[in-house]
Amino acid sequence: MKLSKAYKRLALVAMPIVLLLMTGCTNNIIVLDPKGPIAEQQRDLMVISTILGSIVVVPVLIMTAVIIWRYRDREGRKAAYTPRWEHSTKLEIIWWGIPIIIILALGVITVKGTYALEPSKPLESEQKEITVQVTSLNWKWLFQYPEQGIATINELKIPNGVPVRFEITADSPMNSFWIPQLGGQMYAMSGMAMTLYLQADEEGEYWGSGANFTGRHFADMYFDVESMSQEEFDQWVDEIKATSPALTLDGYKKLVEPSTSQVLAFSSFPDQLFEMTVTKYATSHNHGLSTGKQDKPQGQQEEEEEPSMDHMGH
Amino acid sequence: MWEKVQNFASEFFVTGDPLIYGADVSIAVTLIAVITVLTYFKKWKWLWSEWLTTVDHKKIGIMYIISAFLMLFRGGVDALLMRTQLAVPEMSFLTPDHYNQIFTTHGVIMILFMAMPFMFGLFNVIVPLQLGARDVAFPFLNSLSFWLFFSGAMLFNISFVIGGSPDAGWLAYPPYSELMYNPGVGQDFYIWGIQISGIGSLMTGINFIVTILKMRAPGMKLMKMPMFSWSVLSSCIAIIFSFPILTATLALLFLDRYAGAHFFTLDGGGNPMMYINLIWMWGHPEVYIIVLPAFGIFSEIVATFSKKKLFGYKSMVYAMMIISILSFLVWAHHFFTMGSGADVNAFFALTTMLIAIPTGVKVFNWLFTMFRGKITFESPMLWTIGFIPCFIVGGLTGVLLSVAPADFQFHNSYFLVAHFHQVIIGGVVFGYFAGLYYWWPKLFGFKLNERIGKWAFWFWNIGFYLCFMPQYVLGLMGMTRRVVSYGWDKGWYEMNLVSTIGAVLMGIAFLFQVWQIAHGVKHRNANLDTTGDPWNGRTLEWSIPSPAPHYNFAVLPQVTDQDDWWERKLRKQEGHATPAPAKLEPIHMPKNSGIPIIMSACWFVAGFGFVFHWTPFIIAGLAGVAISMLVHSFNYKTDYYIPVDEIVRTEAKKGRVTG
């Protein structure tokens, strides 16, 4: 039969894909290999929803194959043929019912998960959290450690097992801050600071990236993430304080200019730099129409506004 | 002076890339060839009076489909360029700027200038025939819709060689699409290309709603209407509510860029998040706008090739209407990661999941149409069968994406890219192909070669799975969309290479289809469809000759049943007397008009002026539009009657005896 040939062809195609999926790259599938509580819960949600979905999908796929095979037109066929059979309340209740039940179950799980994993919700921990202020620049990441007083470019080091409160903004087009092995992403937007709690439970080296397109060198916005013991972290901070230059306001303005960057470290940064970055765009709400011509050339910096915390904590 | 000209030219024309120069040359050669052929064979008048000025829904439909195929080629080449760039790590085949333009134009072209016209083409050629009507409700408006679409598409496409293409993604999120970050003309081409064609889309939506509600043959109650027409109705309802949002959104973006407004800018009180909400309030319904008609096509084909009534007709109708409405309540699932809070995310996650219910019901109904049927595997059915597993898997990954907290990991990754390609290629593209193969004999009067068609089918399917299954894995490996290249260290090498191979196979599949059509045209006389009913169809379009005469039905049919033509055939077989054909009467038809193409050309000029800030062009273009409207308003000779003896002659030529 024509169709059996078709199945053989399909099997021939499917085989290498399945093999590739199973062997080639299992250790690279980092989203399914979480290293922190948030990523772990997200992974679990993926698994649960896949299983719930498969309860419907797998039987339907099998049913499709069986029906097509059994009711194909051929000579000497024994299967029934009922050209006018077009309605069965019982059957239709079943297949309105099954997806409704599955979606109900999935809905409950999703709503619970949505509240549990709300990114701005602090993580429960005996350790005191640390704060990292993240700014997406074209095309680099600026990390400020307000409690430690240091800043880095394209390199993020965090103490292991300690909740990290990321405050995320942008001095560039909208980006998205994503460290796949620690947890899901959060948009980095100018004029506001988003909060994202993450934590690493295992010492090691990971990586993060910008996930939302920002122009020419968007593909270069990867950064290294290292989770280390508290002592190592303190040591690293001390080292930067001792050896690295300070970040000045002028230095920041240079960073904002479109370019890529190496990994850099700074022993200090201007007071309230992050808050100024956030409010730079936000406060213009009040003055917008009174300042006359609004066409600002690319990358223009304005530090005229008072630093203000009003617009934080979005 | 010469220097000035040189400076202007180097800014006006896109320069510096051999690919672009190649395109310049091929565009020029093609244009010259077309003009030469038309002149040599003295076909200009024929082209003008038979095609360019036509208001015949069938011809307009064919022009839509031809445009869609051209755009499929353009968007496909974009896709292959992208996949070449991504085939191996650290590739430098395309510069980042060029790559950014290509993924933007790929998306815009495939959705707005390929899927939409393909869909409108099928609406046009089939809906009036299925309804037993002689044309759409507003034939002039229909022609205008087509030419507006065409002008918009051309305006968008010339950005490739003139001025530079947009590069901010297919939805052009601000602030990146604002002047501050994007000072070139690319984004303006984007705005005006979509704006002009979007007006056409909105008018088509109105046109088909009225056609379906007012032009059905006597006796065709809504609940006796063929399923494809139902799907068109649900799709058009979504069009008329969503396209005005798109128009307004792009108009605001235009004001930002052109007049220094601050709707979506970072400064001056602008709010880019507003744009993202607005564009998805259109963008999500848009996805359902293009997929609902595909559902309708599958419903027709499954019933025809199972030789069985469509199972659960009412369920199907309700399911489609529910999808049409729900599609407006899910837009925020495109940005769960924007920090709207748990309440908002939970709401939109739930509404998104709800859509899975009616969609799932439709799949069951198709399966149970085949259940206890007699299935044969001609091209249209083959595509339908290819669609089902593809769409089921795509639906499953869609449900995964709707789990908001998990979406934080899927968002913006290749997992998402794989998902939407699976539902759009597996659902929309396979659906339109199925429809095109199904109705091809009705359109052109001959059948296509099945063997070449099967090659195309298998290449498409194998290529599809090879291309997009690895992309799910890439997403889980942390690969984000829109990256121009990636390092060796990430371990994305194998999956990307496989994906590129798959894309090439789909490219080959497209060539098979082109060959199939060329082969079909060449050997058309050997494959003529003389019956008008090559598949033993069920609905009214199969009751008339192929291709349909320009008035469609010599006598308007009296409809009594759901699958009216099928029932009529059955009654004949069972020996019931066929009612005597009604007396022929002169047929009232609309006259051709050159105004739609002229008015759209004026829109093109105005759009071009807006893009380059050339005020004389804007004034001339808009004045042309106004004059066209005036001229048409005072034109009272818009219709004519076909006399009875001409109908008799036409019908006789098609082998039909009339009373």
GROMACS .gro file of N, CA and C in nm, chain B residues 501-570:
model
  210
  815ILE      N    1   1.965   2.234   0.765
  815ILE     CA    2   1.939   2.133   0.661
  815ILE      C    3   1.788   2.122   0.637
  816GLY      N    4   1.713   2.123   0.746
  816GLY     CA    5   1.567   2.118   0.731
  816GLY      C    6   1.514   2.234   0.650
  817ALA      N    7   1.569   2.353   0.675
  817ALA     CA    8   1.523   2.471   0.601
  817ALA      C    9   1.551   2.456   0.452
  818VAL      N   10   1.668   2.400   0.421
  818VAL     CA   11   1.702   2.380   0.280
  818VAL      C   12   1.603   2.282   0.216
  819LEU      N   13   1.567   2.178   0.289
  819LEU     CA   14   1.471   2.082   0.234
  819LEU      C   15   1.337   2.151   0.205
  820MET      N   16   1.296   2.242   0.292
  820MET     CA   17   1.171   2.314   0.265
  820MET      C   18   1.186   2.402   0.141
  821GLY      N   19   1.306   2.458   0.124
  821GLY     CA   20   1.332   2.535   0.002
  821GLY      C   21   1.317   2.449  -0.122
  822ILE      N   22   1.371   2.326  -0.115
  822ILE     CA   23   1.357   2.234  -0.228
  822ILE      C   24   1.210   2.201  -0.250
  823ALA      N   25   1.138   2.183  -0.140
  823ALA     CA   26   0.995   2.153  -0.150
  823ALA      C   27   0.923   2.262  -0.229
  824PHE      N   28   0.960   2.386  -0.202
  824PHE     CA   29   0.897   2.498  -0.272
  824PHE      C   30   0.926   2.488  -0.422
  825LEU      N   31   1.051   2.451  -0.456
  825LEU     CA   32   1.085   2.436  -0.598
  825LEU      C   33   0.999   2.329  -0.663
  826PHE      N   34   0.975   2.220  -0.591
  826PHE     CA   35   0.887   2.115  -0.644
  826PHE      C   36   0.748   2.171  -0.674
  827GLN      N   37   0.702   2.259  -0.585
  827GLN     CA   38   0.568   2.316  -0.608
  827GLN      C   39   0.567   2.405  -0.732
  828VAL      N   40   0.676   2.483  -0.748
  828VAL     CA   41   0.684   2.568  -0.866
  828VAL      C   42   0.686   2.479  -0.992
  829TRP      N   43   0.765   2.373  -0.984
  829TRP     CA   44   0.773   2.279  -1.096
  829TRP      C   45   0.635   2.218  -1.123
  830GLN      N   46   0.567   2.182  -1.015
  830GLN     CA   47   0.435   2.119  -1.029
  830GLN      C   48   0.339   2.213  -1.102
  831ILE      N   49   0.344   2.340  -1.067
  831ILE     CA   50   0.254   2.435  -1.131
  831ILE      C   51   0.294   2.454  -1.278
  832ALA      N   52   0.425   2.470  -1.304
  832ALA     CA   53   0.471   2.487  -1.442
  832ALA      C   54   0.433   2.364  -1.525
  833HIS      N   55   0.455   2.247  -1.469
  833HIS     CA   56   0.421   2.122  -1.534
  833HIS      C   57   0.270   2.117  -1.561
  834GLY      N   58   0.192   2.159  -1.463
  834GLY     CA   59   0.047   2.158  -1.477
  834GLY      C   60   0.001   2.249  -1.590
  835VAL      N   61   0.062   2.368  -1.597
  835VAL     CA   62   0.022   2.463  -1.702
  835VAL      C   63   0.058   2.406  -1.839
  836LYS      N   64   0.176   2.346  -1.848
  836LYS     CA   65   0.223   2.294  -1.976
  836LYS      C   66   0.132   2.180  -2.025
  837HIS      N   67   0.096   2.093  -1.935
  837HIS     CA   68   0.017   1.975  -1.974
  837HIS      C   69  -0.129   1.992  -1.939
  838ARG      N   70  -0.177   2.115  -1.934
  838ARG     CA   71  -0.313   2.135  -1.883
  838ARG      C   72  -0.418   2.067  -1.969
  839ASN      N   73  -0.393   2.064  -2.099
  839ASN     CA   74  -0.496   2.006  -2.186
  839ASN      C   75  -0.517   1.858  -2.164
  840ALA      N   76  -0.415   1.792  -2.112
  840ALA     CA   77  -0.430   1.649  -2.083
  840ALA      C   78  -0.498   1.626  -1.950
  841ASN      N   79  -0.505   1.728  -1.866
  841ASN     CA   80  -0.561   1.709  -1.732
  841ASN      C   81  -0.681   1.798  -1.706
  842LEU      N   82  -0.756   1.830  -1.811
  842LEU     CA   83  -0.868   1.921  -1.794
  842LEU      C   84  -0.972   1.862  -1.700
  843ASP      N   85  -1.029   1.949  -1.619
  843ASP     CA   86  -1.138   1.907  -1.533
  843ASP      C   87  -1.268   1.939  -1.606
  844THR      N   88  -1.323   1.837  -1.673
  844THR     CA   89  -1.440   1.863  -1.756
  844THR      C   90  -1.570   1.856  -1.678
  845THR      N   91  -1.565   1.789  -1.560
  845THR     CA   92  -1.689   1.770  -1.486
  845THR      C   93  -1.722   1.891  -1.398
  846GLY      N   94  -1.620   1.964  -1.358
  846GLY     CA   95  -1.643   2.070  -1.259
  846GLY      C   96  -1.646   2.015  -1.118
  847ASP      N   97  -1.635   1.883  -1.104
  847ASP     CA   98  -1.646   1.822  -0.972
  847ASP      C   99  -1.542   1.710  -0.958
  848PRO      N  100  -1.413   1.744  -0.964
  848PRO     CA  101  -1.310   1.640  -0.974
  848PRO      C  102  -1.296   1.555  -0.848
  849TRP      N  103  -1.334   1.607  -0.731
  849TRP     CA  104  -1.310   1.530  -0.609
  849TRP      C  105  -1.438   1.468  -0.556
  850ASN      N  106  -1.545   1.472  -0.633
  850ASN     CA  107  -1.675   1.430  -0.582
  850ASN      C  108  -1.709   1.514  -0.458
  851GLY      N  109  -1.720   1.644  -0.482
  851GLY     CA  110  -1.734   1.740  -0.372
  851GLY      C  111  -1.873   1.745  -0.312
  852ARG      N  112  -1.888   1.829  -0.212
  852ARG     CA  113  -2.012   1.830  -0.135
  852ARG      C  114  -2.083   1.965  -0.140
  853THR      N  115  -2.008   2.070  -0.174
  853THR     CA  116  -2.065   2.204  -0.162
  853THR      C  117  -2.083   2.268  -0.300
  854LEU      N  118  -2.151   2.383  -0.301
  854LEU     CA  119  -2.201   2.440  -0.426
  854LEU      C  120  -2.095   2.471  -0.530
  855GLU      N  121  -1.971   2.503  -0.487
  855GLU     CA  122  -1.871   2.541  -0.586
  855GLU      C  123  -1.846   2.429  -0.686
  856TRP      N  124  -1.875   2.305  -0.646
  856TRP     CA  125  -1.850   2.192  -0.736
  856TRP      C  126  -1.967   2.167  -0.831
  857SER      N  127  -2.073   2.243  -0.815
  857SER     CA  128  -2.190   2.221  -0.901
  857SER      C  129  -2.179   2.298  -1.032
  858ILE      N  130  -2.080   2.387  -1.042
  858ILE     CA  131  -2.067   2.467  -1.163
  858ILE      C  132  -1.941   2.425  -1.239
  859PRO      N  133  -1.928   2.464  -1.367
  859PRO     CA  134  -1.811   2.422  -1.445
  859PRO      C  135  -1.681   2.479  -1.388
  860SER      N  136  -1.570   2.414  -1.428
  860SER     CA  137  -1.437   2.464  -1.391
  860SER      C  138  -1.366   2.511  -1.517
  861PRO      N  139  -1.302   2.624  -1.518
  861PRO     CA  140  -1.317   2.731  -1.419
  861PRO      C  141  -1.456   2.792  -1.428
  862ALA      N  142  -1.498   2.853  -1.319
  862ALA     CA  143  -1.634   2.906  -1.315
  862ALA      C  144  -1.650   3.018  -1.418
  863PRO      N  145  -1.765   3.023  -1.486
  863PRO     CA  146  -1.791   3.138  -1.574
  863PRO      C  147  -1.794   3.266  -1.490
  864HIS      N  148  -1.775   3.381  -1.557
  864HIS     CA  149  -1.753   3.500  -1.475
  864HIS      C  150  -1.875   3.541  -1.394
  865TYR      N  151  -1.992   3.491  -1.431
  865TYR     CA  152  -2.112   3.519  -1.350
  865TYR      C  153  -2.140   3.406  -1.250
  866ASN      N  154  -2.051   3.307  -1.244
  866ASN     CA  155  -2.059   3.193  -1.151
  866ASN      C  156  -2.176   3.101  -1.178
  867PHE      N  157  -2.297   3.144  -1.142
  867PHE     CA  158  -2.413   3.057  -1.153
  867PHE      C  159  -2.508   3.112  -1.260
  868ALA      N  160  -2.537   3.029  -1.362
  868ALA     CA  161  -2.631   3.073  -1.464
  868ALA      C  162  -2.767   3.099  -1.398
  869VAL      N  163  -2.803   3.010  -1.306
  869VAL     CA  164  -2.925   3.027  -1.229
  869VAL      C  165  -2.888   3.013  -1.083
  870LEU      N  166  -2.934   3.102  -0.998
  870LEU     CA  167  -2.899   3.090  -0.857
  870LEU      C  168  -2.958   2.962  -0.800
  871PRO      N  169  -2.877   2.884  -0.727
  871PRO     CA  170  -2.927   2.756  -0.677
  871PRO      C  171  -3.026   2.774  -0.562
  872GLN      N  172  -3.117   2.679  -0.550
  872GLN     CA  173  -3.209   2.673  -0.435
  872GLN      C  174  -3.153   2.572  -0.337
  873VAL      N  175  -3.111   2.620  -0.220
  873VAL     CA  176  -3.043   2.531  -0.126
  873VAL      C  177  -3.144   2.470  -0.029
  874THR      N  178  -3.131   2.337  -0.008
  874THR     CA  179  -3.219   2.273   0.089
  874THR      C  180  -3.141   2.205   0.201
  875ASP      N  181  -3.014   2.170   0.175
  875ASP     CA  182  -2.940   2.091   0.273
  875ASP      C  183  -2.804   2.152   0.305
  876GLN      N  184  -2.741   2.093   0.410
  876GLN     CA  185  -2.609   2.139   0.450
  876GLN      C  186  -2.506   2.115   0.340
  877ASP      N  187  -2.490   1.989   0.296
  877ASP     CA  188  -2.400   1.960   0.184
  877ASP      C  189  -2.487   1.951   0.060
  878ASP      N  190  -2.530   2.065   0.014
  878ASP     CA  191  -2.638   2.067  -0.084
  878ASP      C  192  -2.605   1.992  -0.211
  879TRP      N  193  -2.485   2.014  -0.263
  879TRP     CA  194  -2.448   1.952  -0.390
  879TRP      C  195  -2.439   1.801  -0.375
  880TRP      N  196  -2.387   1.754  -0.265
  880TRP     CA  197  -2.375   1.611  -0.235
  880TRP      C  198  -2.515   1.549  -0.228
  881GLU      N  199  -2.604   1.617  -0.158
  881GLU     CA  200  -2.740   1.564  -0.144
  881GLU      C  201  -2.810   1.559  -0.279
  882ARG      N  202  -2.784   1.663  -0.359
  882ARG     CA  203  -2.847   1.665  -0.491
  882ARG      C  204  -2.799   1.546  -0.573
  883LYS      N  205  -2.669   1.517  -0.564
  883LYS     CA  206  -2.613   1.405  -0.639
  883LYS      C  207  -2.674   1.274  -0.590
  884LEU      N  208  -2.690   1.263  -0.457
  884LEU     CA  209  -2.747   1.141  -0.401
  884LEU      C  210  -2.890   1.120  -0.451
   0.00000   0.00000   0.00000
